[in-house]
Coordinates of C-alpha atoms and ligand atoms in Angstrom, one line a residue:
M254 CA 10.0 6.5 -14.8
R255 CA 9.3 9.9 -13.4
L256 CA 8.6 10.8 -9.8
Y257 CA 7.7 14.1 -8.0
N258 CA 10.4 15.5 -5.8
T259 CA 9.3 17.6 -2.9
L260 CA 13.2 19.1 -2.9
T261 CA 12.8 20.5 -6.4
R262 CA 9.0 20.8 -6.7
T263 CA 9.0 19.1 -9.9
K264 CA 8.6 15.7 -11.6
E265 CA 11.8 14.5 -12.3
E266 CA 13.2 11.5 -14.5
F267 CA 14.3 8.6 -11.5
V268 CA 18.1 8.0 -12.0
P269 CA 19.2 5.6 -9.1
V270 CA 22.9 6.3 -7.8
T271 CA 23.5 2.7 -8.8
P272 CA 22.2 1.4 -11.8
G273 CA 19.6 -1.2 -11.1
K274 CA 19.4 -0.6 -7.5
V275 CA 17.2 1.6 -5.3
A276 CA 18.1 2.5 -1.7
F277 CA 14.9 3.8 -0.1
Y278 CA 14.3 5.0 3.6
I279 CA 10.9 5.6 5.1
C280 CA 10.3 7.1 8.4
G281 CA 8.5 4.6 10.7
P282 CA 6.2 4.9 13.6
T283 CA 6.9 6.0 17.1
V284 CA 5.5 2.9 19.2
Y285 CA 3.4 4.2 21.9
N286 CA -0.1 3.6 20.5
F287 CA -1.8 1.5 17.6
I288 CA -1.3 3.3 14.3
H289 CA -4.2 5.3 12.9
I290 CA -5.5 4.8 9.2
G291 CA -3.5 8.2 8.2
N292 CA -0.2 6.3 8.9
A293 CA -1.6 3.3 7.4
R294 CA -2.1 5.1 4.2
S295 CA 1.2 6.5 4.1
F296 CA 3.0 3.1 4.7
L297 CA 0.6 1.4 2.1
S298 CA 1.4 4.3 -0.6
F299 CA 5.2 3.6 -0.2
D300 CA 4.6 -0.2 -0.2
V301 CA 3.1 -0.2 -3.6
I302 CA 6.0 2.2 -4.9
R303 CA 8.6 -0.4 -3.7
R304 CA 6.8 -3.2 -4.9
Y305 CA 6.6 -1.2 -8.3
L306 CA 10.2 -0.5 -8.3
E307 CA 10.7 -4.1 -7.7
Y308 CA 8.4 -5.2 -10.4
S309 CA 10.2 -2.8 -12.8
G310 CA 13.3 -4.9 -12.3
Y311 CA 15.2 -2.7 -9.5
E312 CA 16.9 -4.3 -6.7
V313 CA 15.5 -2.2 -3.5
T314 CA 17.0 -2.0 -0.3
Y315 CA 14.0 -0.4 1.8
V316 CA 14.7 0.4 5.3
Q317 CA 12.2 1.7 7.9
N318 CA 13.0 2.7 11.5
I319 CA 10.9 2.0 14.5
T320 CA 11.3 4.8 17.1
D321 CA 11.3 3.2 20.2
V322 CA 12.3 5.9 22.7
D323 CA 10.6 9.1 23.0
D324 CA 8.5 11.5 25.0
K325 CA 5.4 9.8 24.0
I326 CA 6.5 6.5 24.9
I327 CA 7.9 7.5 28.3
N328 CA 4.3 9.3 29.2
R329 CA 2.5 6.4 28.3
A330 CA 4.8 4.2 30.5
N331 CA 4.1 6.5 33.4
E332 CA 0.4 6.4 33.0
E333 CA 0.5 3.0 32.7
G334 CA 2.9 2.3 35.7
R335 CA 5.2 0.1 33.0
T336 CA 8.4 0.5 31.7
A337 CA 9.2 2.5 28.4
A338 CA 10.7 -0.6 26.9
E339 CA 7.6 -2.7 27.6
V340 CA 5.1 0.1 25.9
A341 CA 7.6 0.1 23.0
A342 CA 7.8 -3.7 22.7
E343 CA 3.9 -4.1 22.8
Y344 CA 3.3 -1.5 20.0
T345 CA 6.4 -2.5 17.7
Q346 CA 4.8 -5.8 17.6
A347 CA 1.2 -4.4 17.0
F348 CA 2.9 -2.4 14.6
I349 CA 4.3 -5.3 12.5
D350 CA 0.7 -7.5 13.0
S351 CA -1.4 -4.5 11.4
M352 CA 1.5 -4.2 8.5
H353 CA 1.2 -7.7 8.0
A354 CA -2.5 -7.7 8.1
L355 CA -2.8 -4.8 5.5
G356 CA -0.6 -6.6 3.3
V357 CA 2.6 -4.4 3.5
A358 CA 5.9 -6.2 3.1
D359 CA 8.4 -6.3 5.7
P360 CA 11.2 -4.0 4.9
T361 CA 14.6 -5.1 4.3
I362 CA 15.9 -3.7 7.5
R363 CA 14.0 -2.5 10.4
P364 CA 16.3 -0.9 12.6
R365 CA 15.2 0.1 15.9
A366 CA 16.6 3.3 17.6
T367 CA 17.6 1.6 21.0
D368 CA 19.7 -0.7 19.0
E369 CA 21.5 2.2 17.3
I370 CA 22.7 4.4 20.0
D371 CA 26.3 4.2 19.1
T372 CA 25.7 5.4 15.6
M373 CA 23.7 8.5 16.7
L374 CA 26.6 9.3 19.3
G375 CA 29.2 9.0 16.4
L376 CA 27.1 11.7 14.2
I377 CA 26.3 13.9 17.0
T378 CA 30.1 13.8 18.3
S379 CA 31.3 14.8 14.5
L380 CA 28.6 17.6 14.5
I381 CA 30.0 19.1 17.4
A382 CA 33.4 18.7 16.2
S383 CA 32.6 20.5 12.9
G384 CA 30.9 23.5 14.9
H385 CA 27.3 22.3 13.9
A386 CA 26.2 21.6 17.3
Y387 CA 27.1 22.3 21.1
E388 CA 26.4 20.8 24.3
V389 CA 24.5 22.9 27.2
E390 CA 24.1 21.3 30.5
G391 CA 24.1 17.7 29.2
D392 CA 21.7 18.5 26.4
V393 CA 23.0 19.0 22.8
Y394 CA 21.5 21.1 20.2
F395 CA 22.1 21.4 16.5
S396 CA 23.0 25.0 15.4
V397 CA 20.6 25.7 12.6
R398 CA 22.3 28.9 11.3
S399 CA 25.5 26.9 11.0
F400 CA 23.6 25.1 7.9
P401 CA 22.8 27.9 5.5
A402 CA 20.7 25.6 3.3
Y403 CA 18.5 25.1 6.1
G404 CA 14.8 25.3 4.7
K405 CA 15.3 24.2 1.3
L406 CA 13.1 21.0 1.6
S407 CA 10.1 23.0 2.9
G408 CA 10.6 26.2 1.3
R409 CA 10.7 28.1 4.4
D410 CA 12.9 31.2 5.0
I411 CA 14.7 31.1 8.0
E412 CA 14.2 34.5 9.0
Q413 CA 10.2 33.9 9.2
M414 CA 10.9 31.0 11.0
Q415 CA 12.8 32.7 13.4
S416 CA 9.9 35.4 14.2
G417 CA 7.6 32.3 14.7
A418 CA 10.0 30.7 17.3
R419 CA 10.6 33.7 19.5
V420 CA 7.5 32.7 21.5
E421 CA 8.7 29.9 23.7
V422 CA 12.5 30.5 23.9
D423 CA 14.7 28.1 25.9
Q424 CA 17.2 30.5 27.2
R425 CA 19.9 28.0 27.1
K426 CA 19.9 27.3 23.2
H427 CA 22.2 30.0 21.1
D428 CA 19.3 30.3 18.8
P429 CA 15.4 29.5 19.1
L430 CA 15.6 28.0 16.1
D431 CA 18.1 25.0 17.3
F432 CA 16.9 21.7 18.1
A433 CA 18.0 18.8 20.1
L434 CA 20.1 16.3 18.9
W435 CA 20.7 14.9 22.5
K436 CA 18.3 15.0 25.8
A437 CA 19.9 14.5 29.2
A438 CA 17.6 12.2 31.3
K439 CA 15.0 13.3 34.2
P440 CA 15.1 10.7 37.0
G441 CA 13.2 7.7 36.1
E442 CA 13.5 8.1 32.4
P443 CA 15.5 5.6 30.2
S444 CA 18.9 6.8 29.4
W445 CA 22.0 5.7 27.5
E446 CA 25.6 6.9 28.6
S447 CA 27.1 9.5 26.5
P448 CA 30.0 12.0 26.5
W449 CA 27.5 14.9 27.5
S450 CA 25.2 13.0 29.9
A451 CA 23.3 10.1 30.8
G452 CA 20.3 10.6 28.3
R453 CA 18.7 9.7 24.9
P454 CA 18.8 10.8 21.3
G455 CA 16.3 13.2 19.8
W456 CA 13.9 12.2 17.0
H457 CA 15.5 13.7 14.2
I458 CA 18.9 12.1 14.8
E459 CA 17.5 8.7 14.6
C460 CA 16.7 8.5 11.0
S461 CA 19.9 10.8 10.0
A462 CA 21.9 7.8 11.6
M463 CA 20.1 4.8 10.6
S464 CA 19.4 5.8 6.8
G465 CA 23.2 7.2 6.6
K466 CA 24.3 3.5 8.2
Y467 CA 22.3 1.4 6.0
L468 CA 22.1 3.2 2.7
G469 CA 25.0 5.7 2.9
C470 CA 24.8 9.0 1.2
P471 CA 23.5 10.0 -0.8
F472 CA 20.6 7.6 -1.2
D473 CA 18.0 7.4 -3.7
I474 CA 14.4 7.9 -2.0
H475 CA 13.4 9.5 1.4
A476 CA 9.8 9.0 2.0
G477 CA 7.1 9.7 4.6
G478 CA 4.0 11.4 5.2
D479 CA 3.7 15.4 4.2
D480 CA 3.4 16.3 8.1
L481 CA 7.0 15.3 8.5
V482 CA 8.4 17.6 5.9
F483 CA 9.0 20.2 8.6
P484 CA 10.7 20.0 10.9
H485 CA 11.8 16.5 10.9
H486 CA 12.9 16.2 7.3
E487 CA 14.4 19.6 7.2
N488 CA 16.5 18.6 10.2
E489 CA 17.4 15.2 8.8
I490 CA 19.1 17.1 6.0
A491 CA 20.7 19.5 7.8
Q492 CA 22.4 16.9 10.4
S493 CA 23.3 14.7 7.7
E494 CA 24.4 17.0 5.2
A495 CA 26.3 19.1 7.5
A496 CA 28.2 16.0 8.7
S497 CA 28.9 14.5 5.7
G498 CA 29.2 17.2 3.3
V499 CA 27.3 15.5 0.5
T500 CA 23.7 15.3 -0.4
F501 CA 21.6 13.4 1.9
A502 CA 19.0 11.8 -0.2
N503 CA 18.3 12.5 -3.9
Y504 CA 14.4 12.2 -4.1
W505 CA 11.7 13.1 -1.6
L506 CA 8.4 11.7 -1.6
H507 CA 5.9 12.9 0.5
G508 CA 2.2 11.2 0.8
G509 CA -1.0 13.2 1.1
M510 CA -3.3 13.5 4.5
L511 CA -6.2 11.7 5.4
T512 CA -9.5 13.1 6.0
I513 CA -12.5 11.1 7.6
D514 CA -15.8 12.5 6.2
K515 CA -13.9 15.3 4.7
A516 CA -12.9 16.4 8.1
K517 CA -9.4 16.6 9.4
M518 CA -8.6 13.7 11.5
S519 CA -8.4 14.4 15.1
K520 CA -8.0 12.8 18.2
S521 CA -9.9 15.5 20.4
E522 CA -12.6 15.7 18.3
G523 CA -13.3 12.1 18.0
N524 CA -12.8 12.1 14.1
Y525 CA -10.0 9.3 14.6
L526 CA -9.8 5.8 13.6
L527 CA -6.9 3.0 14.2
L528 CA -6.2 0.7 11.3
K529 CA -6.9 -2.1 13.4
D530 CA -10.5 -1.2 13.8
V531 CA -10.9 -0.4 10.2
L532 CA -9.5 -3.8 9.2
Q533 CA -12.3 -5.4 11.7
I534 CA -15.0 -4.2 9.3
V535 CA -13.1 -4.4 5.7
R536 CA -11.0 -6.9 4.1
P537 CA -7.7 -5.5 3.6
Q538 CA -7.5 -6.2 0.1
A539 CA -10.6 -3.7 -0.2
L540 CA -8.9 -1.0 1.8
R541 CA -5.7 -1.1 -0.4
L542 CA -8.0 -0.9 -3.4
L543 CA -9.8 2.0 -2.0
M544 CA -6.7 3.8 -1.0
L545 CA -5.1 3.2 -4.2
Q546 CA -7.7 4.9 -6.2
T547 CA -6.5 8.2 -4.9
H548 CA -3.0 9.3 -6.0
Y549 CA -0.3 9.0 -3.0
R550 CA 0.3 12.8 -3.0
S551 CA -3.4 13.9 -2.9
P552 CA -5.3 14.0 -0.1
F553 CA -7.6 10.8 0.6
D554 CA -11.0 11.2 1.9
Y555 CA -12.1 8.1 4.1
S556 CA -15.9 7.3 4.3
R557 CA -17.9 4.1 5.3
E558 CA -19.5 4.5 1.8
R559 CA -16.4 4.7 0.0
L560 CA -15.2 1.6 2.0
D561 CA -18.5 -0.5 0.9
E562 CA -18.1 0.7 -2.6
A563 CA -14.3 -0.7 -2.6
T564 CA -15.6 -4.0 -1.1
A565 CA -18.1 -3.8 -3.9
A566 CA -15.2 -3.4 -6.6
L567 CA -13.1 -6.0 -5.0
E568 CA -16.1 -8.7 -5.4
R569 CA -16.3 -7.7 -8.9
I570 CA -12.8 -8.5 -9.7
E571 CA -13.0 -11.8 -7.7
S572 CA -16.0 -12.7 -9.5
A573 CA -14.7 -12.0 -12.7
L574 CA -11.6 -14.1 -12.0
R575 CA -13.7 -17.0 -10.8
N576 CA -15.9 -16.6 -14.2
L577 CA -12.7 -17.0 -16.1
T578 CA -11.5 -19.9 -14.4
W579 CA -14.8 -21.3 -14.3
A580 CA -15.3 -20.8 -18.1
V581 CA -11.8 -22.3 -19.1
E582 CA -12.6 -25.3 -16.7
N583 CA -16.2 -25.9 -17.7
Y584 CA -17.3 -24.6 -21.2
A585 CA -17.0 -26.8 -24.0
V586 CA -14.6 -25.5 -26.1
V587 CA -16.3 -24.9 -29.6
P588 CA -13.4 -25.7 -32.3
A589 CA -13.4 -23.1 -35.1
A590 CA -14.3 -25.1 -38.5
P591 CA -11.0 -25.7 -40.3
N592 CA -10.4 -23.1 -42.9
S593 CA -12.8 -21.0 -41.9
I594 CA -12.8 -18.0 -39.6
D595 CA -15.6 -18.1 -37.2
D596 CA -16.1 -14.3 -36.5
R597 CA -17.3 -14.7 -32.9
N598 CA -13.9 -16.7 -32.1
T599 CA -11.9 -14.1 -33.9
S600 CA -13.3 -10.7 -32.5
W601 CA -13.4 -11.8 -28.9
T602 CA -9.9 -13.4 -28.9
C603 CA -8.8 -10.1 -30.5
D604 CA -10.7 -7.8 -28.5
L605 CA -9.4 -9.5 -25.4
L606 CA -5.9 -9.8 -26.5
A607 CA -5.7 -6.0 -27.3
R608 CA -7.6 -5.1 -24.0
I609 CA -4.7 -7.2 -22.1
E610 CA -2.0 -5.4 -24.0
A611 CA -3.6 -2.1 -23.4
T612 CA -4.2 -2.9 -19.7
R613 CA -0.5 -3.5 -19.2
R614 CA 0.6 -0.7 -21.2
Q615 CA -1.8 1.7 -19.0
F616 CA -0.6 0.1 -16.1
A617 CA 3.0 0.7 -16.6
E618 CA 2.4 4.3 -17.8
S619 CA 0.4 5.4 -15.2
M620 CA 3.0 3.9 -12.5
D621 CA 6.1 5.3 -14.3
D622 CA 4.2 8.9 -14.0
D623 CA 4.8 9.3 -10.3
F624 CA 3.2 6.3 -9.2
N625 CA -0.5 7.1 -10.3
T626 CA -2.1 4.0 -9.0
A627 CA -5.6 5.5 -9.7
G628 CA -4.7 5.3 -13.4
A629 CA -3.4 1.7 -12.9
V630 CA -6.7 0.6 -10.9
A631 CA -8.6 2.2 -13.7
A632 CA -6.7 0.1 -16.4
L633 CA -7.2 -3.2 -14.5
F634 CA -11.1 -2.5 -14.2
E635 CA -11.1 -2.1 -18.0
L636 CA -9.6 -5.7 -18.4
V637 CA -12.1 -7.1 -15.9
T638 CA -15.0 -5.7 -18.0
A639 CA -13.4 -7.2 -21.1
G640 CA -12.8 -10.6 -19.4
N641 CA -16.3 -10.9 -18.2
A642 CA -17.7 -9.9 -21.8
S643 CA -15.2 -12.3 -23.7
I644 CA -17.0 -15.6 -22.1
K645 CA -20.3 -14.2 -22.1
D646 CA -21.4 -16.7 -24.7
G647 CA -18.9 -19.4 -24.3
I648 CA -15.4 -20.0 -25.5
Y649 CA -14.8 -20.7 -29.2
G650 CA -11.6 -22.4 -30.2
Q651 CA -8.4 -22.7 -28.2
S652 CA -6.7 -19.3 -29.1
H653 CA -9.8 -17.7 -27.6
Q654 CA -9.3 -19.9 -24.6
L655 CA -5.5 -19.1 -24.0
A656 CA -6.7 -15.5 -24.3
V657 CA -9.0 -16.0 -21.3
I658 CA -6.1 -17.6 -19.3
D659 CA -4.0 -14.7 -20.4
A660 CA -6.5 -12.2 -19.2
H661 CA -7.1 -14.0 -15.7
D662 CA -3.5 -14.3 -15.2
A663 CA -2.6 -10.4 -16.2
I664 CA -5.4 -9.4 -13.6
V665 CA -3.8 -11.6 -11.1
E666 CA -0.3 -10.3 -11.8
L667 CA -1.0 -6.7 -11.8
L668 CA -3.3 -6.9 -8.4
G669 CA -0.1 -8.6 -6.9
V670 CA 2.2 -5.7 -8.0
L671 CA -0.5 -3.4 -6.2
G672 CA -0.1 -5.9 -3.3
V673 CA -3.7 -6.7 -3.6
E674 CA -3.2 -10.4 -3.0
L675 CA -6.4 -12.5 -3.9
E676 CA -7.3 -15.9 -2.2
Q677 CA -6.9 -17.9 -5.0
G678 CA -9.5 -20.5 -3.7
G679 CA -6.9 -23.5 -3.1
G680 CA -8.1 -27.2 -2.7
E681 CA -10.1 -29.1 -5.0
D682 CA -13.1 -27.4 -6.8
P683 CA -16.1 -29.6 -5.5
L684 CA -18.2 -28.4 -8.6
P685 CA -17.8 -30.9 -11.1
E686 CA -19.1 -34.1 -9.1
E687 CA -22.0 -32.3 -7.6
A688 CA -22.7 -30.7 -10.9
V689 CA -22.8 -34.5 -12.4
A690 CA -24.9 -35.7 -9.4
L691 CA -27.3 -32.9 -9.9
A692 CA -27.7 -33.5 -13.5
A693 CA -28.3 -37.3 -12.9
E694 CA -30.8 -36.4 -10.5
L695 CA -32.9 -34.3 -12.3
A696 CA -32.2 -34.5 -16.0
G697 CA -31.1 -38.1 -16.0
Y698 CA -27.5 -37.7 -17.0
K699 CA -25.5 -40.5 -17.4
G700 CA -22.1 -39.4 -18.0
V701 CA -19.2 -37.9 -15.8
L702 CA -18.2 -34.6 -17.5
A703 CA -19.4 -31.3 -15.6
A704 CA -19.6 -29.5 -18.5
E705 CA -22.2 -32.0 -20.2
A706 CA -23.8 -32.3 -17.0
L707 CA -24.5 -28.6 -16.7
D708 CA -25.5 -28.3 -20.5
S709 CA -28.0 -31.0 -19.8
L710 CA -29.5 -29.0 -16.8
L711 CA -29.8 -25.8 -18.7
R712 CA -31.3 -27.5 -21.6
L713 CA -33.7 -29.0 -18.8
R714 CA -34.5 -25.6 -17.7
Q715 CA -35.3 -24.5 -21.0
D716 CA -37.4 -27.4 -21.9
A717 CA -39.1 -27.0 -18.7
R718 CA -39.8 -23.2 -19.3
A719 CA -41.3 -23.9 -22.7
Q720 CA -43.8 -26.4 -21.4
K721 CA -44.7 -24.2 -18.5
N722 CA -43.3 -26.6 -15.8
W723 CA -42.5 -24.1 -13.5
A724 CA -41.6 -26.5 -10.7
L725 CA -39.0 -28.3 -12.7
A726 CA -37.5 -25.1 -13.9
D727 CA -37.4 -23.7 -10.3
A728 CA -35.9 -27.0 -8.9
V729 CA -33.0 -26.7 -11.7
R730 CA -32.3 -23.2 -10.8
D731 CA -32.2 -24.1 -6.8
G732 CA -30.0 -27.1 -7.4
L733 CA -27.5 -24.9 -9.1
A734 CA -27.8 -22.1 -6.7
K735 CA -26.8 -24.5 -4.2
L736 CA -23.7 -24.9 -6.2
E737 CA -23.4 -21.2 -6.3
L738 CA -24.2 -20.8 -9.8
A739 CA -26.6 -18.5 -11.4
I740 CA -28.2 -18.7 -14.8
E741 CA -28.0 -15.9 -16.9
D742 CA -30.0 -15.5 -20.0
T743 CA -28.0 -13.9 -22.8
S744 CA -28.6 -13.2 -26.5
S745 CA -27.7 -16.5 -27.5
G746 CA -29.3 -18.6 -24.8
P747 CA -28.6 -19.0 -20.9
R748 CA -25.3 -19.5 -19.4
L749 CA -24.0 -20.1 -16.0
V750 CA -22.0 -18.0 -14.0
R751 CA -20.5 -18.4 -10.5
K752 CA -22.1 -16.5 -7.8
Ligands
LIG907 ZN1 12.6 10.0 9.9

């Protein structure tokens, strides 16, 4: 398995710290609002990467924090006349609900910043003790120049940053590049006791504290959107490596940006979409399928047309699965004659078995190559097409039937790896009884088998058409339509497909 590491700017072979296990940290949301679809794409991408690691046999510890204390939360609370804790609680629950709606699996551990203040105080204390941080009037700052490797993740040169930072210089800081680890509270703000002041942690220190506490250092994968590379992740590295003296995280994965109709998402321009609103107009499985058709590091362009295309693609998969199930349950299996090779049987069976194997191989090869979900989805669609083709004219022989079942199961399994969980129908299929009743009514069928009943209806329609009895032919068609069946005329005669 190879993955692109932002830190080294190359694709590297993935070698976990502990064989068979993956320690994975992903930056979570700041809970002051509903999440937008750009965030959703990032969380979805890493959910799929986690799922694939698990599918590949790794035991994954997946940690995602909740930033539940922050200026944005405090501002919103002040605007709405509520406490910051109330705002954070509301949007934490909204975030969890929307992740469930999108089919994103819960992390192994979901620490909240406000529950982890002691860990952060410990880390800040040790950074001060080792000369990497200093206190000024109750605030604590990290001394960027005390960490010579600063800039290694984002590839930025510290001197260039220096000139950019001069514009607004906080005179109390030793250096304009230094950033806050602890902020003294202003009146009315939420605060926690500390050796320096009653205050709250800076954003960056949270992730260093929580990832170190739950995963240890070095851990395997640190992930987030590429807007977090600088300064957030750069600062996390500086804090953690300055404190521990060891590598913080071995692989840094960053997801690409999302545009809407080819324009940058911007709240002020009105070009902005919340996940919860998008999920009002599209099924989560279709949104997942759409987003996964673009590699996670590439920019992703959202549009209503693409959403509709993804819905159609999802329906194509579901229809194929219904067709395969239906064919297995309702087609009479025509046995191959003893000691003879039925070439329809052998060619369809072999083609389908070869396609299942190829799809599984292409799926794994794509995903092993930096989690190329686009390639994996393309391989799946080839199997969908092959599955449909293989039952076009019936099922010949038991091995053909088994191959059809295999194709169905492979599609469901691989979609599941991508977190595209399909509704499997569930409950009794009402078709057989109703088909028998329809055949009894129109064709005088006297048996009890759905497959025979449907055959008799198809024959009746053929006969009716041959006799130009269009009313009867239409009655058969309409009766089948009520059972959600459509007649498809093929080279070897008509067959039924589930609508
Ligand atoms: Zn973070």
